[in-house]
Amino acid sequence: MADINILIGGQAGQGIEFTADIISKIFIKMGYNVFNYRWYMSLIRGGHNYNIVTISKEKIYTYDNNDFDYIIAFDQNTINIHKDKLKETGSIFGNKSIIYNKKIDVDTYYYIKKYNINRKYENTIILTYFLRYLNIDKSIVEEIYKEKIKDPEELKIIDYIYNDFNNNSIKVDKNNYEKQFYLSGSEAIALGAIAAGLDLYIAYPMTPASTILSILASLKDKYNYVTYQPDNEIGVINIGLGASYGGAKVMIGSSGGGIDLMSEAISLSGMSEIPIVIAWGQRYGPSTGMATHTDQSDLLEALNIGHGEFPRIVISPGDAAEAFERTIEAFHLAYKYNVPAMILFDLFMGESKTNFKEIYSPNIEVSRYIDLDPPKEYKNYKITKEGYQLRAIPGFDSIVKAVSYEHDEFGIETEEPDIGQAMSEKRLNKMKIIEKEVNELEPYRIYGSGNKIIISWGSNKMPILESLKYLKGWKFLQISYLSPFPKEIKYMLEEANKIVDIEHNLTGQLAKLVKQEIGIDIEDKILKHTGDPFTAQEIVNNIKNL
């Protein structure tokens, strides 16, 4: 699977993610494919964090959790935890305080003393020493370092180590370089929102959705939108709905208990038909759970959150490239049909980074769907043949009423049974029209060939695609749209010799949805709830044991 597999470990605050990013970008520049997986504890300092950077000349879809060629250890604990997964021919890089028989000592004190380097750059010395050991072209190292490092004194470390290296080394081949995208799922969601015309992003930080807030806050001046962090999650969605009512394109983000607090306001979105996009980061639950570990236990909640019946879009992209594409679709559908649209992702997809040659934008109109010349007697909830209409916003001659109570077409509160029935049907009938459009957006995708089917959703796409390299006769059915559900997959599943459902939850929530929507009972399931994503080898072993 991997040509080179590297683990970088240490305590929170020691630059582990920084180091992994530099290594990943250098190898992409050398023509390799990379997958950078991040595992971290819910701590600002201390504890044990690590990244795994899996590198290959061939396309790879996930990380390899075994057989490390190299371990870069910023503390002793990294070796104590991971040494058993080091290859017989592997090496560990660390300073002289770290004890292990296969360790290549990086005499950081020598460089610090000789070149008067600030002690805080000790781990940059270790990283640069490792790159010099691999004989990575100095010009590539300089180019990538300059993207990430701004202090000229830290950049001088390249010269010090490349000119004063006192160890044996190996040579890593360079391949043909093609320009690549290198993205995490969270970065892709943020960029997709910008491409869709984002005006306002509101969030209260909760892992794994916090990263989106950080990314969008860093880009807001460049792309002319606003980010806002209120003091609680109830405020997040209510401010978002108010801004959307006023004409803004709004996305909000949260996770776990933060989403739970938004339940009433999501129902308000359904009744008032105020569109909003929700970046829903799943985390290991229930309750506080394990905040920085991956999970897929919120599917049924997303499909049912909010009291009463109302239409909603639920989309779950499988990797960063899809996250960009599906976020644009979420905005399009939410604002065209005036419904809440939820982008369901998890920490594995949100935090992992990989390279892509191409990222596609969906072939859809990016519009606000606002009537700029509404009639003075405007019916905000008009029952139309199409099932929806362009919305009006305040500031024109017409009065635009949005209300949480049941209402008539003008938005005036009512308790008349016939009107209540008509308006409820109006809202729910939109799903029939939405379903027709979603069918044009590839609500599911098929990978591989064979008469046996793996069915799954979300980030499981990545290890499943890697596992297909080793599974003959199997194909992968990826469900991206959970609402509306693509019922046409029924015929494919009926013709399959075998079906297995793979999910990171213990109740098989997608399998339950399949049973509910198309009446097919999936007996074989591979389920887990460890907080760690599936690996390709884990999937291969489980399928061979069915």
Coordinates of C-alpha atoms in Angstrom, one line a residue:
M1 CA 0.0 0.0 0.0
A2 CA 2.6 2.5 1.1
D3 CA 6.0 3.3 -0.3
I4 CA 6.8 5.2 2.8
N5 CA 4.8 5.3 6.1
I6 CA 5.7 7.9 8.7
L7 CA 4.4 8.5 12.2
I8 CA 5.0 11.9 13.9
G9 CA 4.2 11.9 17.6
G10 CA 4.5 14.0 20.7
Q11 CA 2.6 16.2 23.0
A12 CA -0.1 18.8 22.0
G13 CA 1.7 22.0 21.2
Q14 CA 4.9 20.4 19.9
G15 CA 4.2 21.1 16.2
I16 CA 3.0 17.6 15.2
E17 CA 0.4 18.8 12.6
F18 CA 2.9 21.4 11.4
T19 CA 5.5 18.7 10.8
A20 CA 3.1 16.4 9.1
D21 CA 1.9 19.1 6.8
I22 CA 5.5 20.0 5.7
I23 CA 6.3 16.3 5.0
S24 CA 3.1 15.9 3.1
K25 CA 3.6 18.9 0.9
I26 CA 7.2 18.0 0.2
F27 CA 6.3 14.6 -1.0
I28 CA 3.4 15.9 -3.1
K29 CA 6.0 18.3 -4.7
M30 CA 8.1 15.2 -5.4
G31 CA 5.3 13.6 -7.4
Y32 CA 3.9 11.3 -4.7
N33 CA 0.4 10.8 -3.3
V34 CA -0.1 11.3 0.4
F35 CA -2.7 10.8 3.1
N36 CA -2.2 12.7 6.3
Y37 CA -4.2 11.3 9.2
R38 CA -4.5 13.2 12.5
W39 CA -5.1 11.7 15.9
Y40 CA -5.3 14.0 18.9
M41 CA -6.5 14.3 22.4
S42 CA -8.8 16.9 23.8
L43 CA -5.9 18.9 25.3
I44 CA -4.2 22.2 24.4
R45 CA -0.9 21.1 25.9
G46 CA 0.5 17.7 26.9
G47 CA -1.0 14.3 26.4
H48 CA -0.2 12.3 23.3
N49 CA -1.0 13.3 19.7
Y50 CA 0.2 11.8 16.4
N51 CA -0.1 12.1 12.7
I52 CA 0.4 9.3 10.2
V53 CA 1.6 10.4 6.8
T54 CA 1.2 7.5 4.3
I55 CA 3.1 8.1 1.0
S56 CA 2.8 6.2 -2.3
K57 CA 3.5 6.5 -6.0
E58 CA 0.0 5.1 -6.6
K59 CA -3.3 6.7 -5.6
I60 CA -4.1 6.1 -2.0
Y61 CA -7.4 6.7 -0.2
T62 CA -6.5 6.4 3.4
Y63 CA -3.7 5.9 5.9
D64 CA -1.8 2.8 6.9
N65 CA -1.8 2.2 10.6
N66 CA 0.9 -0.5 10.6
D67 CA 4.5 -1.0 9.5
F68 CA 6.0 2.4 9.9
D69 CA 9.2 3.1 8.0
Y70 CA 10.0 6.0 10.2
I71 CA 8.8 7.4 13.5
I72 CA 9.6 11.0 14.3
A73 CA 9.4 11.2 18.1
F74 CA 9.2 14.5 19.9
D75 CA 8.9 12.7 23.3
Q76 CA 9.6 9.3 24.8
N77 CA 6.0 8.4 25.1
T78 CA 5.7 8.3 21.3
I79 CA 8.2 5.4 21.2
N80 CA 6.7 3.6 24.1
I81 CA 3.2 3.6 22.4
H82 CA 4.2 3.0 18.8
K83 CA 7.5 1.1 18.7
D84 CA 5.8 -2.3 18.1
K85 CA 4.5 -1.1 14.7
L86 CA 8.0 0.0 13.4
K87 CA 9.3 -2.2 10.6
E88 CA 12.4 -4.3 11.2
T89 CA 14.2 -2.1 8.8
G90 CA 12.6 1.1 10.2
S91 CA 14.2 4.0 12.1
I92 CA 13.2 6.4 14.8
F93 CA 14.3 10.1 14.8
G94 CA 14.5 12.0 18.0
N95 CA 16.8 14.0 20.2
K96 CA 19.4 12.4 22.5
S97 CA 17.0 12.3 25.5
I98 CA 14.8 9.7 23.8
I99 CA 15.9 6.1 24.4
Y100 CA 15.5 3.3 21.8
N101 CA 17.9 0.9 20.1
K102 CA 16.8 1.7 16.5
K103 CA 16.9 5.5 17.1
I104 CA 18.9 7.8 14.9
D105 CA 20.1 10.5 17.3
V106 CA 19.5 14.1 16.2
D107 CA 22.0 16.1 18.3
T108 CA 19.8 19.1 18.6
Y109 CA 22.0 20.6 21.3
Y110 CA 25.0 20.5 18.9
Y111 CA 23.1 22.6 16.3
I112 CA 21.5 24.9 18.9
K113 CA 24.9 25.7 20.5
K114 CA 27.0 25.9 17.3
Y115 CA 24.5 28.1 15.3
N116 CA 22.9 29.9 18.3
I117 CA 19.4 28.6 17.3
N118 CA 16.5 29.4 19.6
R119 CA 15.6 26.3 21.7
K120 CA 11.9 26.6 20.6
Y121 CA 13.0 25.4 17.1
E122 CA 14.3 22.1 18.4
N123 CA 11.7 20.1 16.6
T124 CA 12.3 22.0 13.3
I125 CA 15.9 20.8 13.7
I126 CA 14.7 17.2 14.0
L127 CA 12.4 17.5 11.0
T128 CA 15.1 19.1 8.8
Y129 CA 17.6 16.4 9.9
F130 CA 15.1 13.7 8.8
L131 CA 14.5 15.4 5.4
R132 CA 18.3 15.6 4.9
Y133 CA 18.6 11.9 5.8
L134 CA 16.2 11.2 3.0
N135 CA 18.3 13.4 0.7
I136 CA 15.3 15.5 -0.2
D137 CA 16.2 18.2 -2.7
K138 CA 17.1 21.3 -0.7
S139 CA 15.3 23.7 -3.0
I140 CA 12.0 21.8 -2.4
V141 CA 12.5 21.9 1.4
E142 CA 13.1 25.7 1.1
E143 CA 10.0 26.2 -1.0
I144 CA 7.7 24.4 1.3
Y145 CA 9.3 25.8 4.5
K146 CA 8.7 29.3 3.2
E147 CA 5.0 28.6 2.9
K148 CA 4.7 27.6 6.5
I149 CA 7.6 29.5 8.3
K150 CA 7.9 33.2 8.5
D151 CA 10.8 33.7 10.9
P152 CA 14.1 34.0 8.9
E153 CA 16.1 32.5 11.8
E154 CA 14.0 29.3 11.7
L155 CA 14.5 29.1 7.9
K156 CA 18.3 29.2 8.3
I157 CA 18.1 25.8 10.0
I158 CA 17.9 24.3 6.4
D159 CA 21.3 25.6 5.6
Y160 CA 22.8 24.6 9.0
I161 CA 21.7 21.0 8.6
Y162 CA 22.2 20.5 4.9
N163 CA 25.7 21.9 5.2
D164 CA 26.6 20.2 8.5
F165 CA 25.2 16.7 8.3
N166 CA 27.2 13.9 10.0
N167 CA 25.2 10.7 9.3
N168 CA 24.6 8.1 6.6
S169 CA 21.7 8.8 4.4
I170 CA 19.4 7.2 1.8
K171 CA 17.9 8.5 -1.5
V172 CA 14.2 8.9 -2.1
D173 CA 13.4 9.0 -5.8
K174 CA 11.7 12.0 -7.3
N175 CA 8.7 11.5 -9.6
N176 CA 7.0 13.7 -12.1
Y177 CA 5.2 16.5 -10.4
E178 CA 1.7 17.6 -11.3
K179 CA 0.0 20.5 -9.5
Q180 CA -2.3 19.1 -6.9
F181 CA -4.9 20.2 -4.4
Y182 CA -4.0 19.3 -0.8
L183 CA -7.1 19.6 1.4
S184 CA -8.8 18.4 4.5
G185 CA -12.6 17.9 4.6
S186 CA -13.1 20.9 6.8
E187 CA -11.1 23.1 4.4
A188 CA -13.1 21.8 1.5
I189 CA -16.4 22.6 3.3
A190 CA -15.2 26.1 4.0
L191 CA -14.1 26.6 0.4
G192 CA -17.4 25.1 -1.0
A193 CA -19.3 27.6 1.2
I194 CA -17.3 30.5 -0.2
A195 CA -17.8 29.2 -3.8
A196 CA -21.6 29.1 -3.1
G197 CA -21.7 32.8 -2.2
L198 CA -21.4 32.6 1.6
D199 CA -22.3 35.9 3.4
L200 CA -22.2 34.8 7.0
Y201 CA -20.7 31.9 9.0
I202 CA -21.7 31.5 12.6
A203 CA -20.4 28.9 15.0
Y204 CA -19.6 28.2 18.6
P205 CA -16.4 26.1 18.7
M206 CA -17.1 22.4 19.1
T207 CA -14.8 19.7 17.7
P208 CA -14.8 18.6 14.9
A209 CA -16.6 21.6 13.5
S210 CA -14.3 24.1 15.1
T211 CA -11.8 23.9 12.2
I212 CA -14.3 25.3 9.8
L213 CA -14.7 28.5 11.9
S214 CA -10.9 29.0 12.1
I215 CA -10.5 28.5 8.3
L216 CA -13.4 30.8 7.4
A217 CA -12.3 33.5 9.9
S218 CA -8.8 33.5 8.2
L219 CA -10.3 34.1 4.7
K220 CA -13.2 36.5 5.5
D221 CA -11.4 39.7 4.4
K222 CA -10.2 38.1 1.1
Y223 CA -13.6 36.8 0.1
N224 CA -15.8 39.5 1.7
Y225 CA -18.1 37.7 4.1
V226 CA -18.6 37.7 7.9
T227 CA -17.8 35.2 10.6
Y228 CA -19.3 35.4 14.0
Q229 CA -18.9 33.5 17.3
P230 CA -21.8 34.1 19.7
D231 CA -21.8 32.8 23.3
N232 CA -23.9 29.7 22.8
E233 CA -25.3 27.4 20.1
I234 CA -28.9 28.5 20.5
G235 CA -27.7 32.0 19.5
V236 CA -25.8 30.5 16.6
I237 CA -28.8 29.2 14.7
N238 CA -31.3 31.9 15.7
I239 CA -28.9 34.6 14.5
G240 CA -28.4 32.6 11.4
L241 CA -32.1 32.3 10.7
G242 CA -32.5 36.0 11.2
A243 CA -29.7 36.8 8.8
S244 CA -31.1 34.4 6.2
Y245 CA -34.6 35.9 6.5
G246 CA -32.9 39.2 5.7
G247 CA -31.4 37.8 2.5
A248 CA -27.9 36.6 3.5
K249 CA -26.5 33.2 2.5
V250 CA -25.7 31.6 5.9
M251 CA -23.9 28.5 7.1
I252 CA -23.7 27.5 10.7
G253 CA -21.5 24.9 12.3
S254 CA -21.6 22.7 15.4
S255 CA -21.3 19.2 16.8
G256 CA -22.7 16.9 19.5
G257 CA -24.5 18.7 22.3
G258 CA -24.3 22.0 20.3
I259 CA -26.5 20.5 17.6
D260 CA -28.9 19.1 20.2
L261 CA -29.4 22.7 21.5
M262 CA -30.4 23.7 17.9
S263 CA -33.2 21.3 17.6
E264 CA -36.1 23.7 18.3
A265 CA -34.7 26.3 15.9
I266 CA -34.2 23.7 13.1
S267 CA -37.9 23.0 13.5
L268 CA -38.4 26.8 13.2
S269 CA -36.5 26.7 9.9
G270 CA -38.9 24.0 8.7
M271 CA -42.0 25.9 9.7
S272 CA -40.9 29.4 8.7
E273 CA -39.3 28.1 5.5
I274 CA -36.2 30.1 6.2
P275 CA -33.2 28.4 4.5
I276 CA -30.0 27.6 6.3
V277 CA -27.0 25.3 5.8
I278 CA -25.7 23.4 8.8
A279 CA -22.1 22.0 8.9
W280 CA -22.8 19.1 11.3
G281 CA -19.6 17.6 12.6
Q282 CA -20.2 14.2 14.2
R283 CA -18.3 13.3 17.3
Y284 CA -18.0 10.2 19.5
G285 CA -21.0 10.2 21.8
P286 CA -23.3 10.1 23.6
S287 CA -23.1 13.3 25.7
T288 CA -19.5 14.7 25.8
G289 CA -18.2 11.3 24.8
M290 CA -14.7 11.5 23.3
A291 CA -14.7 14.9 21.8
T292 CA -11.7 14.5 19.4
H293 CA -12.6 11.1 18.0
T294 CA -14.6 10.1 15.0
D295 CA -18.1 8.7 14.9
Q296 CA -21.1 8.1 12.7
S297 CA -23.9 7.9 15.2
D298 CA -25.9 11.0 14.2
L299 CA -27.5 9.9 11.0
L300 CA -30.9 9.1 12.4
E301 CA -30.8 12.3 14.5
A302 CA -30.1 14.4 11.4
L303 CA -33.0 12.7 9.6
N304 CA -35.4 13.4 12.5
I305 CA -34.1 16.4 14.5
G306 CA -36.8 19.0 15.2
H307 CA -40.4 18.4 16.3
G308 CA -43.0 18.1 13.6
E309 CA -42.7 17.0 10.0
F310 CA -40.9 19.2 7.5
P311 CA -38.5 18.7 4.6
R312 CA -34.8 18.7 5.0
I313 CA -31.7 17.9 3.0
V314 CA -29.1 15.6 4.6
I315 CA -25.8 15.1 2.7
S316 CA -22.7 13.2 3.8
P317 CA -19.6 13.6 1.6
G318 CA -17.0 10.9 1.6
D319 CA -13.8 12.9 1.2
A320 CA -12.5 16.4 0.8
A321 CA -13.1 16.6 -3.0
E322 CA -16.8 15.6 -2.5
A323 CA -17.1 17.9 0.5
F324 CA -16.4 20.9 -1.7
E325 CA -18.9 19.7 -4.3
R326 CA -21.6 18.7 -1.9
T327 CA -21.4 22.0 0.1
I328 CA -22.2 23.9 -3.0
E329 CA -25.2 21.6 -3.7
A330 CA -26.4 22.1 -0.1
F331 CA -26.5 25.9 -0.5
H332 CA -28.2 25.5 -3.9
L333 CA -31.0 23.2 -2.5
A334 CA -31.5 25.1 0.8
Y335 CA -31.9 28.5 -0.9
K336 CA -33.9 27.3 -3.9
Y337 CA -36.4 25.4 -1.9
N338 CA -36.2 27.3 1.4
V339 CA -35.3 24.3 3.6
P340 CA -32.6 23.4 6.1
A341 CA -29.7 21.5 4.5
M342 CA -27.3 19.5 6.7
I343 CA -23.8 18.5 5.7
L344 CA -23.0 15.5 7.9
F345 CA -19.3 14.8 8.3
D346 CA -17.0 13.4 11.0
L347 CA -13.5 14.1 12.4
F348 CA -11.8 11.5 10.2
M349 CA -12.9 13.3 7.0
G350 CA -12.8 16.8 8.5
E351 CA -9.2 16.6 9.8
S352 CA -7.5 14.2 7.4
K353 CA -5.7 15.7 4.4
T354 CA -4.9 14.2 1.1
N355 CA -4.1 15.3 -2.5
F356 CA -6.4 15.5 -5.5
K357 CA -5.6 16.2 -9.1
E358 CA -9.0 17.7 -9.7
I359 CA -11.9 19.0 -7.6
Y360 CA -15.2 19.5 -9.4
S361 CA -17.9 22.1 -9.0
P362 CA -21.4 20.8 -9.6
N363 CA -23.1 22.0 -12.8
I364 CA -25.7 24.1 -11.0
E365 CA -26.6 27.7 -10.8
V366 CA -25.2 29.6 -7.8
S367 CA -28.0 32.0 -7.0
R368 CA -29.7 33.7 -4.0
Y369 CA -33.1 32.8 -5.4
I370 CA -34.5 36.1 -4.3
D371 CA -37.5 37.9 -6.0
L372 CA -36.2 41.5 -6.5
D373 CA -39.6 42.7 -7.6
P374 CA -42.2 41.0 -5.4
P375 CA -45.8 42.1 -5.6
K376 CA -46.9 44.5 -2.8
E377 CA -49.4 41.9 -1.5
Y378 CA -46.7 39.3 -1.2
K379 CA -47.6 35.8 -0.1
N380 CA -44.5 34.4 1.5
Y381 CA -46.1 30.9 1.8
K382 CA -48.0 30.9 -1.5
I383 CA -49.1 27.4 -2.6
T384 CA -47.8 27.1 -6.1
K385 CA -48.0 24.4 -8.8
E386 CA -44.2 24.1 -8.7
G387 CA -44.3 23.7 -4.9
Y388 CA -41.9 26.6 -4.3
Q389 CA -41.3 30.2 -5.3
L390 CA -38.5 32.8 -5.2
R391 CA -38.5 34.3 -1.7
A392 CA -38.8 38.0 -1.0
I393 CA -36.7 39.7 1.6
P394 CA -37.4 42.8 3.8
G395 CA -36.5 46.2 2.3
F396 CA -38.8 46.3 -0.7
D397 CA -42.4 47.5 -0.9
S398 CA -43.9 44.2 0.1
I399 CA -44.4 42.9 3.7
V400 CA -42.5 39.7 4.2
K401 CA -43.8 37.7 7.2
A402 CA -42.0 34.7 8.6
V403 CA -43.6 33.0 11.5
S404 CA -43.1 30.0 13.9
Y405 CA -46.9 29.4 14.2
E406 CA -48.9 27.6 11.6
H407 CA -50.0 30.3 9.1
D408 CA -51.8 31.1 5.9
E409 CA -50.2 32.0 2.7
F410 CA -49.4 35.6 3.9
G411 CA -47.8 34.3 7.1
I412 CA -50.7 35.3 9.3
E413 CA -51.1 32.9 12.3
T414 CA -54.0 30.4 12.0
E415 CA -55.6 27.6 13.9
E416 CA -57.9 26.6 11.0
P417 CA -57.7 22.9 10.4
D418 CA -58.1 23.1 6.7
I419 CA -55.4 25.7 6.3
G420 CA -53.1 23.7 8.6
Q421 CA -53.6 20.6 6.5
A422 CA -52.9 22.6 3.2
M423 CA -49.8 24.3 4.5
S424 CA -48.4 21.0 6.0
E425 CA -48.9 19.3 2.6
K426 CA -47.3 22.3 0.8
R427 CA -44.2 22.0 2.9
L428 CA -43.8 18.3 2.6
N429 CA -44.7 18.2 -1.1
K430 CA -41.5 20.1 -1.7
M431 CA -39.6 16.9 -1.1
K432 CA -41.0 15.4 -4.2
I433 CA -39.6 18.2 -6.3
I434 CA -36.3 18.2 -4.4
E435 CA -36.0 14.4 -5.0
K436 CA -36.2 14.9 -8.7
E437 CA -33.4 17.5 -8.7
V438 CA -31.3 15.5 -6.4
N439 CA -31.5 12.5 -8.7
E440 CA -29.6 14.6 -11.2
L441 CA -26.8 15.3 -8.7
E442 CA -25.6 11.7 -8.2
P443 CA -27.1 11.0 -4.8
Y444 CA -25.1 7.7 -4.8
R445 CA -22.0 6.6 -6.6
I446 CA -20.6 3.1 -7.5
Y447 CA -17.0 2.1 -7.4
G448 CA -15.5 -1.1 -8.6
S449 CA -17.4 -4.1 -10.2
G450 CA -18.8 -7.3 -9.0
N451 CA -22.0 -8.9 -7.8
K452 CA -21.3 -8.4 -4.1
I453 CA -21.9 -5.0 -2.7
I454 CA -20.4 -3.0 0.2
I455 CA -22.9 -0.2 1.2
S456 CA -21.8 2.7 3.3
W457 CA -21.8 6.4 3.8
G458 CA -19.6 9.4 4.8
S459 CA -15.8 9.0 5.5
N460 CA -15.9 5.2 5.2
K461 CA -15.6 5.8 1.5
M462 CA -11.8 6.3 2.0
P463 CA -10.8 3.0 3.6
I464 CA -13.4 1.1 1.5
L465 CA -11.9 2.3 -1.7
E466 CA -8.5 1.3 -0.5
S467 CA -9.8 -2.1 0.5
L468 CA -11.3 -2.7 -3.0
K469 CA -7.7 -3.1 -4.2
Y470 CA -7.6 -6.4 -2.3
L471 CA -11.2 -7.6 -2.7
K472 CA -12.2 -9.4 -5.9
G473 CA -15.9 -9.5 -6.9
W474 CA -16.9 -6.6 -4.7
K475 CA -18.2 -3.1 -5.6
F476 CA -18.9 -0.2 -3.3
L477 CA -22.2 1.6 -3.2
Q478 CA -21.7 5.0 -1.6
I479 CA -24.9 6.8 -0.4
S480 CA -24.2 10.6 -0.3
Y481 CA -27.8 11.8 0.0
L482 CA -29.6 10.4 3.0
S483 CA -32.5 12.8 2.6
P484 CA -34.0 12.6 0.1
F485 CA -33.0 8.9 -0.1
P486 CA -32.2 7.4 -3.5
K487 CA -34.8 4.7 -3.7
E488 CA -33.6 3.5 -7.1
I489 CA -30.8 1.6 -5.4
K490 CA -33.4 -1.0 -4.5
Y491 CA -33.0 -2.8 -7.9
M492 CA -29.2 -3.0 -7.6
L493 CA -29.4 -4.4 -4.1
E494 CA -32.1 -6.9 -5.1
E495 CA -29.7 -8.3 -7.7
A496 CA -26.7 -8.6 -5.5
N497 CA -25.3 -11.9 -4.4
K498 CA -24.2 -10.5 -1.1
I499 CA -24.6 -7.1 0.7
V500 CA -22.6 -5.9 3.7
D501 CA -23.2 -2.6 5.5
I502 CA -20.1 -0.8 7.0
E503 CA -20.7 1.9 9.6
H504 CA -18.9 3.6 12.5
N505 CA -21.8 3.0 14.9
L506 CA -23.1 0.0 16.7
T507 CA -26.7 0.0 15.5
G508 CA -26.3 0.1 11.7
Q509 CA -28.2 3.3 11.1
L510 CA -27.8 3.3 7.4
A511 CA -29.0 -0.3 7.3
K512 CA -32.1 0.8 9.2
L513 CA -32.7 3.6 6.8
V514 CA -32.4 1.2 3.8
K515 CA -35.0 -1.1 5.5
Q516 CA -37.3 1.9 6.1
E517 CA -37.0 3.4 2.6
I518 CA -36.9 0.4 0.3
G519 CA -37.7 -2.6 2.4
I520 CA -34.4 -4.4 2.1
D521 CA -33.0 -6.0 5.2
I522 CA -29.2 -6.1 5.3
E523 CA -28.1 -8.9 7.5
D524 CA -24.3 -8.7 7.2
K525 CA -22.8 -5.6 9.0
I526 CA -19.3 -4.5 9.9
L527 CA -19.8 -2.1 12.8
K528 CA -17.5 -0.5 15.3
H529 CA -17.5 2.3 17.9
T530 CA -13.9 2.8 19.0
G531 CA -13.4 6.4 18.0
D532 CA -10.8 5.4 15.4
P533 CA -11.8 5.1 11.7
F534 CA -11.8 1.9 9.8
T535 CA -8.6 0.9 8.2
A536 CA -8.5 -0.8 4.8
Q537 CA -6.9 -4.0 6.3
E538 CA -9.6 -4.1 8.9
I539 CA -12.3 -4.1 6.2
V540 CA -10.6 -6.7 4.1
N541 CA -10.2 -9.0 7.1
N542 CA -13.8 -8.6 8.2
I543 CA -15.2 -9.2 4.7
K544 CA -13.1 -12.3 4.2
N545 CA -14.4 -13.7 7.5
L546 CA -18.1 -13.2 6.6

